[in-house]
Coordinates of C-alpha atoms and ligand atoms in Angstrom, one line a residue:
X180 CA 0.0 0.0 0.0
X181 CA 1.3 3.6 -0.5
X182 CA 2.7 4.9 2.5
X183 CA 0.7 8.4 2.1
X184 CA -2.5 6.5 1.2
X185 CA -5.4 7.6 3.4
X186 CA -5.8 4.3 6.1
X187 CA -9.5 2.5 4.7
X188 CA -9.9 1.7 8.3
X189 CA -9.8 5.3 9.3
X190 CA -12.0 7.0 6.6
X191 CA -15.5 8.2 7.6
X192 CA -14.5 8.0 11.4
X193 CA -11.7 10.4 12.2
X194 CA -10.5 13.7 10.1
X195 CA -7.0 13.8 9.0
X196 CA -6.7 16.8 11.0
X197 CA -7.1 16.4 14.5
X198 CA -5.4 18.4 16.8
X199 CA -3.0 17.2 19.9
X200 CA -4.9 17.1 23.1
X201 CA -5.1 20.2 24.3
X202 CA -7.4 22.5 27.4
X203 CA -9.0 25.9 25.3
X204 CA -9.0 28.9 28.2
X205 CA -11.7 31.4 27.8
X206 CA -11.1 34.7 29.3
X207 CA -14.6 36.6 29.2
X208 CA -16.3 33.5 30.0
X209 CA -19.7 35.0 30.8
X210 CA -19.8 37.4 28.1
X211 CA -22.3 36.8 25.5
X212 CA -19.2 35.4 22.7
X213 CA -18.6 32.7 24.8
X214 CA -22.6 31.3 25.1
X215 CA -23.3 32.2 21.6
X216 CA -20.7 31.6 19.5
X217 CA -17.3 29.9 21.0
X218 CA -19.0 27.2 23.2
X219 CA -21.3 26.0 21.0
X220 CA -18.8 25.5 17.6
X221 CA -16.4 23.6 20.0
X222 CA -19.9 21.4 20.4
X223 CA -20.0 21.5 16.7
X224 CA -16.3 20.4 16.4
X225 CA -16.7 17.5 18.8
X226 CA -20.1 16.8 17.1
X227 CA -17.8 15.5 13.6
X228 CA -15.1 14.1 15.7
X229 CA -12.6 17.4 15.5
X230 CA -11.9 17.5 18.8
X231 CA -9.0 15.4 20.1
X232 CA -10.2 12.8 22.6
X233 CA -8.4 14.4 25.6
X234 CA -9.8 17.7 25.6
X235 CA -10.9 20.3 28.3
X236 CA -12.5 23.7 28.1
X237 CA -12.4 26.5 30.9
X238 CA -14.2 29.5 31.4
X239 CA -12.7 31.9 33.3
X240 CA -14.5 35.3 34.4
X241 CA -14.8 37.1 37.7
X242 CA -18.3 35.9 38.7
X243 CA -18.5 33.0 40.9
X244 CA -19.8 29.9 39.0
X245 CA -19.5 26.5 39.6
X246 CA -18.7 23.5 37.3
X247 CA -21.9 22.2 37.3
X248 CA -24.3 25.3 37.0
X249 CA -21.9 26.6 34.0
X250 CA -22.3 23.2 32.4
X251 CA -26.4 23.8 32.7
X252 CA -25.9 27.1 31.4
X253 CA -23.6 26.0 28.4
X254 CA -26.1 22.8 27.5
X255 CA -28.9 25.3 27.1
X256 CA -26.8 27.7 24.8
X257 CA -25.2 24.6 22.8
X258 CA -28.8 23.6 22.6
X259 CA -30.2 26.7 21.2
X260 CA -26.8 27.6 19.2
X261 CA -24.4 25.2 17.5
X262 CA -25.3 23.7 14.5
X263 CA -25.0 20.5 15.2
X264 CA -28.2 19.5 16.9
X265 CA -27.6 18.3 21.2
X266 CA -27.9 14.8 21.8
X267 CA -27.9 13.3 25.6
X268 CA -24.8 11.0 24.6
X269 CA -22.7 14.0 22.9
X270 CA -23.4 16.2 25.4
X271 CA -22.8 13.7 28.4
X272 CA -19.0 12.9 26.9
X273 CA -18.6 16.9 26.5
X274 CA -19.9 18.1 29.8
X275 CA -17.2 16.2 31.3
X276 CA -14.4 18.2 30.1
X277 CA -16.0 22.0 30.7
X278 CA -14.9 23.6 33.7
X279 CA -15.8 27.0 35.5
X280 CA -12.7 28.9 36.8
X281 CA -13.4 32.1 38.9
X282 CA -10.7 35.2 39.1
X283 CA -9.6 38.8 38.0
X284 CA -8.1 39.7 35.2
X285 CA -5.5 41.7 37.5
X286 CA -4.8 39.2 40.2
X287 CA -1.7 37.1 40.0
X288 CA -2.5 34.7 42.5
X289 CA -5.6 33.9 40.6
X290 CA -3.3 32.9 37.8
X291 CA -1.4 30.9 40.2
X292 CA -4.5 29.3 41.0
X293 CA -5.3 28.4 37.3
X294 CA -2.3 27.0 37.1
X295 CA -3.2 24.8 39.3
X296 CA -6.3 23.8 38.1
X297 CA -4.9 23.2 34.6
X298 CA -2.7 20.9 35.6
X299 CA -5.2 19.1 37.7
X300 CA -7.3 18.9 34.6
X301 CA -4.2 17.6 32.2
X302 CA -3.7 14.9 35.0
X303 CA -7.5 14.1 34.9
X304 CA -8.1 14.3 31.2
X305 CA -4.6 12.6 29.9
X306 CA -4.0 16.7 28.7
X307 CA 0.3 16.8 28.0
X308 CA -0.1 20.5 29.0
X309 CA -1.5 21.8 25.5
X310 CA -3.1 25.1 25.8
X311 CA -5.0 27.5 23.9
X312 CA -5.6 31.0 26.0
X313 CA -9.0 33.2 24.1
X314 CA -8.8 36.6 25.2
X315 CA -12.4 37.9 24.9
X316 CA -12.3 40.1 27.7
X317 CA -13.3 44.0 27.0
X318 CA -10.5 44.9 24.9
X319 CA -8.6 47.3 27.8
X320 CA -7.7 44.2 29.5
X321 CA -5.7 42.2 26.6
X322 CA -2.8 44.0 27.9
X323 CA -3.0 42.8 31.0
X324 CA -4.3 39.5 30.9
X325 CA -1.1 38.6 28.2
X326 CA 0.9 40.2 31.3
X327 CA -0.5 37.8 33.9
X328 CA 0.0 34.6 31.9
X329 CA 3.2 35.2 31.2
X330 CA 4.4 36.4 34.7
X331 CA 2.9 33.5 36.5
X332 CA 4.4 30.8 34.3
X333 CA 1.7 29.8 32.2
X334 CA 2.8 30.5 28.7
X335 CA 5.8 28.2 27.3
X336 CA 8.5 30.0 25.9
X337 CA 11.1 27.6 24.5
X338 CA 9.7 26.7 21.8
X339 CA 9.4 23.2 22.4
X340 CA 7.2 20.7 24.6
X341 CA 3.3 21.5 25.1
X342 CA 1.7 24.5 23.1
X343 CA 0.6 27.8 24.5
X344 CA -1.8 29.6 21.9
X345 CA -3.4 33.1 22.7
X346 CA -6.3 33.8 20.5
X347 CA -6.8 38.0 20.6
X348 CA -10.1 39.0 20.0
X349 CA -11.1 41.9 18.4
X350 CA -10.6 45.0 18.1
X351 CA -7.0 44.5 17.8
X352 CA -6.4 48.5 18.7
X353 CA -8.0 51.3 18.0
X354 CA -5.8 53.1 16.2
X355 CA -3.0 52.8 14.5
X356 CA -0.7 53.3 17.7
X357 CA -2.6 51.8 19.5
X358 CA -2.3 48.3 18.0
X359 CA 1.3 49.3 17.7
X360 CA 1.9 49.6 21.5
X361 CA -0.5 46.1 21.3
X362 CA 1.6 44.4 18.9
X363 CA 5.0 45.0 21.2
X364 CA 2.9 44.3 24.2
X365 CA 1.9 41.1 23.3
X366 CA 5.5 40.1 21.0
X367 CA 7.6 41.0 24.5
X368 CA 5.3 38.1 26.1
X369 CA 4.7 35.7 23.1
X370 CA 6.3 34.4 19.4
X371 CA 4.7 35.7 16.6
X372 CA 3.4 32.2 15.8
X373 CA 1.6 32.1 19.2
X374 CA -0.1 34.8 18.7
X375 CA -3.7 34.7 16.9
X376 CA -5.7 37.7 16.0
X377 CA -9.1 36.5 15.2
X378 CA -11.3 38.0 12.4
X379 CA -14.5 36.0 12.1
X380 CA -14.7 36.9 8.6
X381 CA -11.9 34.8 8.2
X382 CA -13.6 31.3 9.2
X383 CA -16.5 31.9 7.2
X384 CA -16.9 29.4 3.9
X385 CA -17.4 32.2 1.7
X386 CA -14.5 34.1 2.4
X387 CA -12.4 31.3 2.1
X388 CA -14.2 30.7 -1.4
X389 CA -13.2 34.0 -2.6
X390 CA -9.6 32.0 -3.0
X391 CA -10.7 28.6 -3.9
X392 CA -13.0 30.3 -6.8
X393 CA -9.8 32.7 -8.0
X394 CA -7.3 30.3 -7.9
X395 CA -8.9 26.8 -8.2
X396 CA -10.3 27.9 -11.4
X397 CA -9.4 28.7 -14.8
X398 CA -12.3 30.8 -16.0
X399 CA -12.0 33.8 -14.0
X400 CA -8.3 34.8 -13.2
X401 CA -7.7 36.3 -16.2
X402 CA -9.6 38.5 -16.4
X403 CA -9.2 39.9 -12.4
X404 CA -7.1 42.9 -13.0
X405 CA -7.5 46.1 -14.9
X406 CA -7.8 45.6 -18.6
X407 CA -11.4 44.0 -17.8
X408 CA -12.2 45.1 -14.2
X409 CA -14.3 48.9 -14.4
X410 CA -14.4 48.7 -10.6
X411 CA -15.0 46.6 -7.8
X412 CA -17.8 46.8 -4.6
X413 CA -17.6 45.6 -1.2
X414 CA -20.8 45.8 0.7
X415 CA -21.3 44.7 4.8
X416 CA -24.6 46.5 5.2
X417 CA -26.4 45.3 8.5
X418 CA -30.4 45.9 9.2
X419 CA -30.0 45.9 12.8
X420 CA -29.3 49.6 14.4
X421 CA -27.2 49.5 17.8
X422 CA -29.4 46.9 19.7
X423 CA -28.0 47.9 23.2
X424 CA -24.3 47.7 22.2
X425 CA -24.2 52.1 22.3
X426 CA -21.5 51.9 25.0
X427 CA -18.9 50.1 22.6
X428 CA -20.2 51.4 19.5
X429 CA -20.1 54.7 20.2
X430 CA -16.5 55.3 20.8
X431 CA -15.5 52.6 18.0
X432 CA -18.1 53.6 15.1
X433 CA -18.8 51.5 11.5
X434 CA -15.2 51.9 10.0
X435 CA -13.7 50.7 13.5
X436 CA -16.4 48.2 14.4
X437 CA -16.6 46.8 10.3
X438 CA -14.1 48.1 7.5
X439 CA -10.7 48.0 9.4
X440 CA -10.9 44.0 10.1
X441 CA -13.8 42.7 8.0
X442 CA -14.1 44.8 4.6
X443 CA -10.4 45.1 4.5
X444 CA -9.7 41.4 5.1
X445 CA -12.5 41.1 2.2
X446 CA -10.1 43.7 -0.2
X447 CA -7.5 41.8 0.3
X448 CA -8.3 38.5 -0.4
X449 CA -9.9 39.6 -3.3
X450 CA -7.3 42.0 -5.0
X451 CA -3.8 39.8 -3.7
X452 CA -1.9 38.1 -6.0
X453 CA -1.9 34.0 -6.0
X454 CA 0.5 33.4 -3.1
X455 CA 3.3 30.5 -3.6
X456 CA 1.2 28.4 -0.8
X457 CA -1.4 28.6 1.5
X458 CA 0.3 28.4 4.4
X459 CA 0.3 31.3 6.9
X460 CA 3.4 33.5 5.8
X461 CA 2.8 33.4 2.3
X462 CA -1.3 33.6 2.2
X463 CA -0.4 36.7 4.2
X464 CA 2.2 38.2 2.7
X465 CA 0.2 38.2 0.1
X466 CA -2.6 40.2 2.0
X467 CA 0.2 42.7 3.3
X468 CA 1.0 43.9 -0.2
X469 CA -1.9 44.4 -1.0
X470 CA -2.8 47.0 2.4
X471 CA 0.8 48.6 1.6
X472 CA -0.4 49.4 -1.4
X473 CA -3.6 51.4 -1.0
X474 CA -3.3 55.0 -1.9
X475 CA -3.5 57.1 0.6
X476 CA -6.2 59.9 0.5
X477 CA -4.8 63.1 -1.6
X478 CA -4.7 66.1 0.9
X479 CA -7.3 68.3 0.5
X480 CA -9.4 65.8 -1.7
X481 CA -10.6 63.8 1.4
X482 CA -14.8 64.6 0.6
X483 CA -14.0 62.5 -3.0
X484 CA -12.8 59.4 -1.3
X485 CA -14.7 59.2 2.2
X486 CA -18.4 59.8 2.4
X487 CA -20.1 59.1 6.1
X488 CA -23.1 59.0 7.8
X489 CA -25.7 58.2 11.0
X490 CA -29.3 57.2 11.0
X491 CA -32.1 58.8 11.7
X492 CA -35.4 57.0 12.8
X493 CA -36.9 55.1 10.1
X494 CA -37.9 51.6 9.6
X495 CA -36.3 48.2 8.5
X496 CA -38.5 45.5 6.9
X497 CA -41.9 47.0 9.1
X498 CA -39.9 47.5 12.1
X499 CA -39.3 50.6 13.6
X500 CA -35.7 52.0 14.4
X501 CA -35.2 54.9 16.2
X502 CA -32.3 57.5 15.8
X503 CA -28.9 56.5 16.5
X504 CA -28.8 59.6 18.8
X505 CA -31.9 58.0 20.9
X506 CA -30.1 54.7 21.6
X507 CA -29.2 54.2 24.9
X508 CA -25.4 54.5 25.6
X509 CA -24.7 57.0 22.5
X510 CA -23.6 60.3 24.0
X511 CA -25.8 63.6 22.9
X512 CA -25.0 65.2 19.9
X513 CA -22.7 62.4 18.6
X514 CA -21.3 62.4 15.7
X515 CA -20.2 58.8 15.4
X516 CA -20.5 57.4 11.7
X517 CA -23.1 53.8 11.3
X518 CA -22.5 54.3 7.9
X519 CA -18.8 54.9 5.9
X520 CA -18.3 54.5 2.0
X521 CA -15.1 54.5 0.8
X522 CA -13.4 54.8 -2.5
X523 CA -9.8 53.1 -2.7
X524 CA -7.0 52.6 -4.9
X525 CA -4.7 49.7 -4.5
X526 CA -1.4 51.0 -6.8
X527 CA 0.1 48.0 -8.1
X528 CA 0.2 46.2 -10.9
X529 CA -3.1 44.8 -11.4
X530 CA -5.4 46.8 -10.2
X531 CA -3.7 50.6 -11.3
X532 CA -7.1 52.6 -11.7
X533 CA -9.5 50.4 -10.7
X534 CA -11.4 52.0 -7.9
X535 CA -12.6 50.1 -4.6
X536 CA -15.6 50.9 -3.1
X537 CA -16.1 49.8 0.2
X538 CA -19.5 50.8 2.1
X539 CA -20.9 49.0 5.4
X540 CA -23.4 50.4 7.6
X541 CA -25.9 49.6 10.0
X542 CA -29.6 49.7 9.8
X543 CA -29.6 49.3 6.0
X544 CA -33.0 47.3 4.2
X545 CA -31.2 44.3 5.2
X546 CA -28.3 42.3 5.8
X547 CA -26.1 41.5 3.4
X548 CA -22.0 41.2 2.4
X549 CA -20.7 41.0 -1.2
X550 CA -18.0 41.3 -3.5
X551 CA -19.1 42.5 -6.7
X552 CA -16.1 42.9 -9.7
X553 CA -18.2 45.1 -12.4
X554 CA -17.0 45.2 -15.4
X555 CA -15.8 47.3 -18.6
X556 CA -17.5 47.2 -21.5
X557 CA -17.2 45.0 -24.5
X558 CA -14.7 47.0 -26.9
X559 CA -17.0 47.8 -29.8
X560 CA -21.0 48.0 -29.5
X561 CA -21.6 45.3 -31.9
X562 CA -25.4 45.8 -31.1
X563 CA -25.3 49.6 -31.1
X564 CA -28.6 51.0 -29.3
X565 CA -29.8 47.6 -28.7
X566 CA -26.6 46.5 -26.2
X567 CA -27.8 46.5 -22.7
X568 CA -26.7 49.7 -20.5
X569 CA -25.8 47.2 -17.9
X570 CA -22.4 46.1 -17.3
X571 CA -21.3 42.4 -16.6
X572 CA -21.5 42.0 -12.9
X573 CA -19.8 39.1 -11.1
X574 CA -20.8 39.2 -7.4
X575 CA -19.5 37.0 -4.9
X576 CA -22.4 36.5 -2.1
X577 CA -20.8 36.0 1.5
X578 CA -24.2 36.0 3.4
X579 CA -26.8 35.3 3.7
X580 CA -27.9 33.3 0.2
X581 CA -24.3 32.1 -0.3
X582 CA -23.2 31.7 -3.8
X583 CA -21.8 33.3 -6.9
X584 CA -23.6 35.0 -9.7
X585 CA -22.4 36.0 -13.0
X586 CA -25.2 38.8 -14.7
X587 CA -24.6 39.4 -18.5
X588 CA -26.7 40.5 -21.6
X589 CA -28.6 38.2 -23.3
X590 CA -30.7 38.0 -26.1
X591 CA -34.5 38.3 -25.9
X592 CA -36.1 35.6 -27.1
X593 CA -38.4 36.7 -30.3
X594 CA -37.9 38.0 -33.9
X595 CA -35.9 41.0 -33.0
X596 CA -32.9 42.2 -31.7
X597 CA -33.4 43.4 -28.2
X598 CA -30.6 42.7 -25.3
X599 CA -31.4 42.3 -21.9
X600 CA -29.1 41.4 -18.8
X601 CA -29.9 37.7 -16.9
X602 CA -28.3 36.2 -13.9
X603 CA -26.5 32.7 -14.0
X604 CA -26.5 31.6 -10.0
X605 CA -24.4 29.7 -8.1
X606 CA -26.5 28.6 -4.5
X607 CA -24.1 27.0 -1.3
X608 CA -27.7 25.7 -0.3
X609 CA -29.1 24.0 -3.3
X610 CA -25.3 22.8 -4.6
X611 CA -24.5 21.2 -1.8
X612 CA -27.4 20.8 0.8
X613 CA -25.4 21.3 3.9
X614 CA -25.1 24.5 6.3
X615 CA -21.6 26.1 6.5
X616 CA -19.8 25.5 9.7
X617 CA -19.6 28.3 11.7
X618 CA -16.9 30.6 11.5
X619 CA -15.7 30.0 15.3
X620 CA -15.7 26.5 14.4
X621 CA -13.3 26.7 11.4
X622 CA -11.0 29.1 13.4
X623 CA -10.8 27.7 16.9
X624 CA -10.0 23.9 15.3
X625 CA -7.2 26.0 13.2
X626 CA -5.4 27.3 16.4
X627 CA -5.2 23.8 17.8
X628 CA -3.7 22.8 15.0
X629 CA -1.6 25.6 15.2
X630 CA -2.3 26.8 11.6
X631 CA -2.5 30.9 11.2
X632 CA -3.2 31.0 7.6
X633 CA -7.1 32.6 8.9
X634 CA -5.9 35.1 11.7
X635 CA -4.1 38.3 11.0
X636 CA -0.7 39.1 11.4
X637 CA 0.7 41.9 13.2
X638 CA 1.9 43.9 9.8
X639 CA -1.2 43.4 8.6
X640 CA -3.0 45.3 11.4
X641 CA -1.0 47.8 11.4
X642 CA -1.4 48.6 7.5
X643 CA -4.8 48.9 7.7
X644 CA -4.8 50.9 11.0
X645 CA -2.9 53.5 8.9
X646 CA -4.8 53.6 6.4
X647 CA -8.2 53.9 8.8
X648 CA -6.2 56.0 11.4
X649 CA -5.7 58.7 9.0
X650 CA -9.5 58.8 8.0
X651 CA -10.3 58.8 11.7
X652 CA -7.7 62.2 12.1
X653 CA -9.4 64.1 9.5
X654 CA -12.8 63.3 11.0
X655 CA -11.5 64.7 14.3
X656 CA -10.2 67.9 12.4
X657 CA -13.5 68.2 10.8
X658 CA -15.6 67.8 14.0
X659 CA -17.6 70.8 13.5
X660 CA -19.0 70.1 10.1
X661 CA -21.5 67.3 12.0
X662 CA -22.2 64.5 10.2
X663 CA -24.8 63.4 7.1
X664 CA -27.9 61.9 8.5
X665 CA -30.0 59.0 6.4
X666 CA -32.7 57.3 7.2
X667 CA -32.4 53.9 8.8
X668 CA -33.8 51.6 6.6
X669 CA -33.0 53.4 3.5
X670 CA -29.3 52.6 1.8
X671 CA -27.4 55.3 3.3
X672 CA -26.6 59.5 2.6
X673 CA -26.9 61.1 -1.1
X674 CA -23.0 62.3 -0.8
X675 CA -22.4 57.9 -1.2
X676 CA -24.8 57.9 -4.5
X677 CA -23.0 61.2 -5.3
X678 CA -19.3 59.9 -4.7
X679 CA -19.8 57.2 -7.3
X680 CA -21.7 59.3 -10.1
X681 CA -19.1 61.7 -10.5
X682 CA -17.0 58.5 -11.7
X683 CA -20.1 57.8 -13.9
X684 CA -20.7 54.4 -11.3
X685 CA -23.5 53.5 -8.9
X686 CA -23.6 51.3 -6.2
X687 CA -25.5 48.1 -7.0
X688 CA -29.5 47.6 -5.8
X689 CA -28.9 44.6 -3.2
Ligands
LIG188 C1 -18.7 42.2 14.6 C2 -19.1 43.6 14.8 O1 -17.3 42.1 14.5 O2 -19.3 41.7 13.3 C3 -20.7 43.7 14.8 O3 -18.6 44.1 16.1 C4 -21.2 43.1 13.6 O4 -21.1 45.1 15.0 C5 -20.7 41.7 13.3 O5 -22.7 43.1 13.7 C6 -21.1 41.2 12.0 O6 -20.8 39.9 11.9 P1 -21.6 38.9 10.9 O7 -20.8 37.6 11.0 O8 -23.0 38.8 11.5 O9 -21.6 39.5 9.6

């Protein structure tokens, strides 16, 4: 038999890739990440048999929990959350490795005393010391949390023996100094390669599809550059408004809370060049070159590229918003943006000329995140009058309705010569019949592994923190000029619509 033949015996029971056993730490245990969205996917993960079979997971906050009444209140959010559906016999086997661990973020001897526990747990569960630390605290105490585990021994330095993984949530700074000052921080505790800036948008299917459709395929690569490319639009527009979360979003804002991380992560997949491999330094040197790139805005000319906004009260879908400034937390008379458009241009190559247009915004007619490359026009109007005004549009569809759709002219059935555009659809749903694993699923399985290829890297933050940080000094400078209202529920302020017609583009009905 072929030595690198997949083993018969094993197929259909494990996955290739399963990780070493390991214990995954959450800081922020009892914030609404961990119930939602971390807990349950590691459910999901054990669910298909990711999981390694010595595995532990602890929550670690300042409220006093015990085990057992954290493992009630995790079976009920598993239940109602992860996508793999609860069973008593799945749940009974995880149960047993979720633990509650009370302490401060602050507080060294509480860090002593997790030390202790871990090892207790490792000695219980068969665990050679493996550990994955997630850092979703409130971002003021990354800082210090990185401090405390490496001043009380628990991260291991040398490089060899068990693993010590810190996943960072976001935001990863909030400006460009300050993820600077972040960056050394956390590189004076940690290696590079044990540190993991997450960015959801990463582990979703569709984002990773951006780079299996480029680069897996023949069709489409050629023509992804300037000679056929007019100009290409990223949207992330949201229906919700603030829904309680005014405290945070109010001093971060759309371009903090969306375009830094998500949108830009989005660019940048979709404008790099192929890297040599998909493993983590070249998928992301790849990204790099791509933020180095981006033109910064031309002094003076900063009204052509950035265009901003905050709703008003209005309606989504039958349901009434009210004004961002009535939302509970936002400060009177803010002037925070919940809705940024931006035109870029990535000088290189490829893309010379091509503007970007990025927009997200909350409170929008409803959700929804694509990639749309628009294109020129033939060369010569064959069909004269008759051509269709509409450009070819292919739009990538990250959610919700995953899938791909190519929109072209076509003829109109019937005796004359009329042209009319159609849509040629790609569906997730109907293509494959299965849901999408969840992004924390995908991204909390890579870091056991120990694969960064999906989390940022530290140049990479800090290109697009200048890029943002720049926008975010002129705003500052500008203070007095208020801000563009539109009305939630409607697609955003007439300076956005305006931005693109003076380059004869519009932004595409979603
Ligand atoms: C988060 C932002 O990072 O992403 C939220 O803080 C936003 O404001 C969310 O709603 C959007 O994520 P998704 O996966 O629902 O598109």
């Amino acid at each position: 038999m072929n030595a690198f033949a997949p083993n018969p015996l094993r197929q259909g029971l494990v996955e290739d890739r399963l990780p070493e056993p390991c214990t995954v730490v959450i800081f922020g245990a009892s914030g609404d990440l961990t119930k939602r969205k971390l807990v349950p996917a590691l459910y999901s993960l054990m669910a298909e048999r990711l999981l390694p079979p010595s595995f532990a997971v602890v929550g670690y906050a300042r409220k006093e929990v015990s085990d057992v009444a954290f493992r009630g209140e995790m079976k009920e959010w598993c239940g109602k959350h992860a996508r793999h559906k609860q069973t008593e016999e799945l749940w009974s086997q995880f149960e047993k490795g979720i633990y509650f661990h009370t302490g401060d973020y602050d507080t060294p001897e509480d860090y002593q005393a997790l030390k202790g526990r871990l090892d207790q747990i490792d000695k219980e569960r068969g665990i050679p010391g493996n550990r994955v630390f997630y850092v979703s605290t409130p971002p003021s105490t990354f800082p210090i949390v990185v401090k405390q585990l490496s001043d009380n021994g628990l991260i291991n330095k040398t490089g060899t023996g068990p693993f010590t993984r810190v996943i960072i949530e976001k935001p990863f700074g909030t400006d460009l100094q300050s993820a600077r000052d972040l960056n050394a921080h956390c590189l004076k505790h940690l290696a590079e390669d044990q540190i993991y800036r997450i960015d959801h948008y990463l582990g979703k299917e569709t984002v990773q599809n951006l780079m299996v459709f480029r680069f897996a395929n023949a069709f489409f690569e050629p023509l992804w550059n300037n000679r056929y490319v007019d100009h290409v639009q990223i949207t992330g527009a949201e229906a919700l408004g603030i829904e309680g979360r005014g405290g945070y979003f109010d001093h971060a804002g759309i371009l903090r809370d969306m375009v830094q991380n998500h949108l830009f992560q989005v660019m940048a997949l979709t404008a790099m060049e192929p890297p040599v491999s998909l493993n983590a330094t070249d998928l992301r040197d790849e990204k790099v070159k791509v933020l180095k790139a981006l033109r910064p805005i031309p002094e003076g000319r900063f009204d052509e590229f950035v265009v901003r906004g905050q709703y008003r009260a209005g309606s989504v879908a039958g349901r009434p918003i009210p004004s961002y400034q009535e939302e509970v937390g936002v400060t009177a008379g803010s002037t925070t943006e919940t809705y940024v458009a931006l035109k870029m241009f990535i000088d290189n190559w490829r893309w010379a000329g091509v503007p970007f247009y990025l927009r997200s915004a909350k409170a929008m007619p409803k959700k929804v995140t694509e990639v749309a490359l628009v294109f020129k026009d033939a060369p010569h109007r064959l069909f004269g009058e008759k051509s269709s005004n509409e450009p070819n549009v292919l739009a990538i569809r990250i959610q919700p309705d995953e899938g791909i759709s190519m929109r072209f002219g076509s003829k109109v059935p019937g005796n004359t010569l009329d042209i009319n555009p159609v849509n040629m659809e790609f569906r997730y749903g109907t293509s494959f019949g299965t849901e999408p694993p969840e992004a924390y699923e995908r991204l909390q399985l890579d870091c056991m592994l120990g694969d960064q290829a999906l989390y940022t890297r530290a140049d990479e933050v800090e290109a697009s923190w200048k890029y943002i940080s720049r926008i975010h000094d002129e705003w500052k400078r500008s203070f007095a000029r208020g801000i563009p209202t539109y009305e939630a529920g409607s697609w955003g302020p007439d300076e956005s619509d305006a931005m693109l017609r003076r380059s004869n583009q519009a932004w595409r009905r979603l």
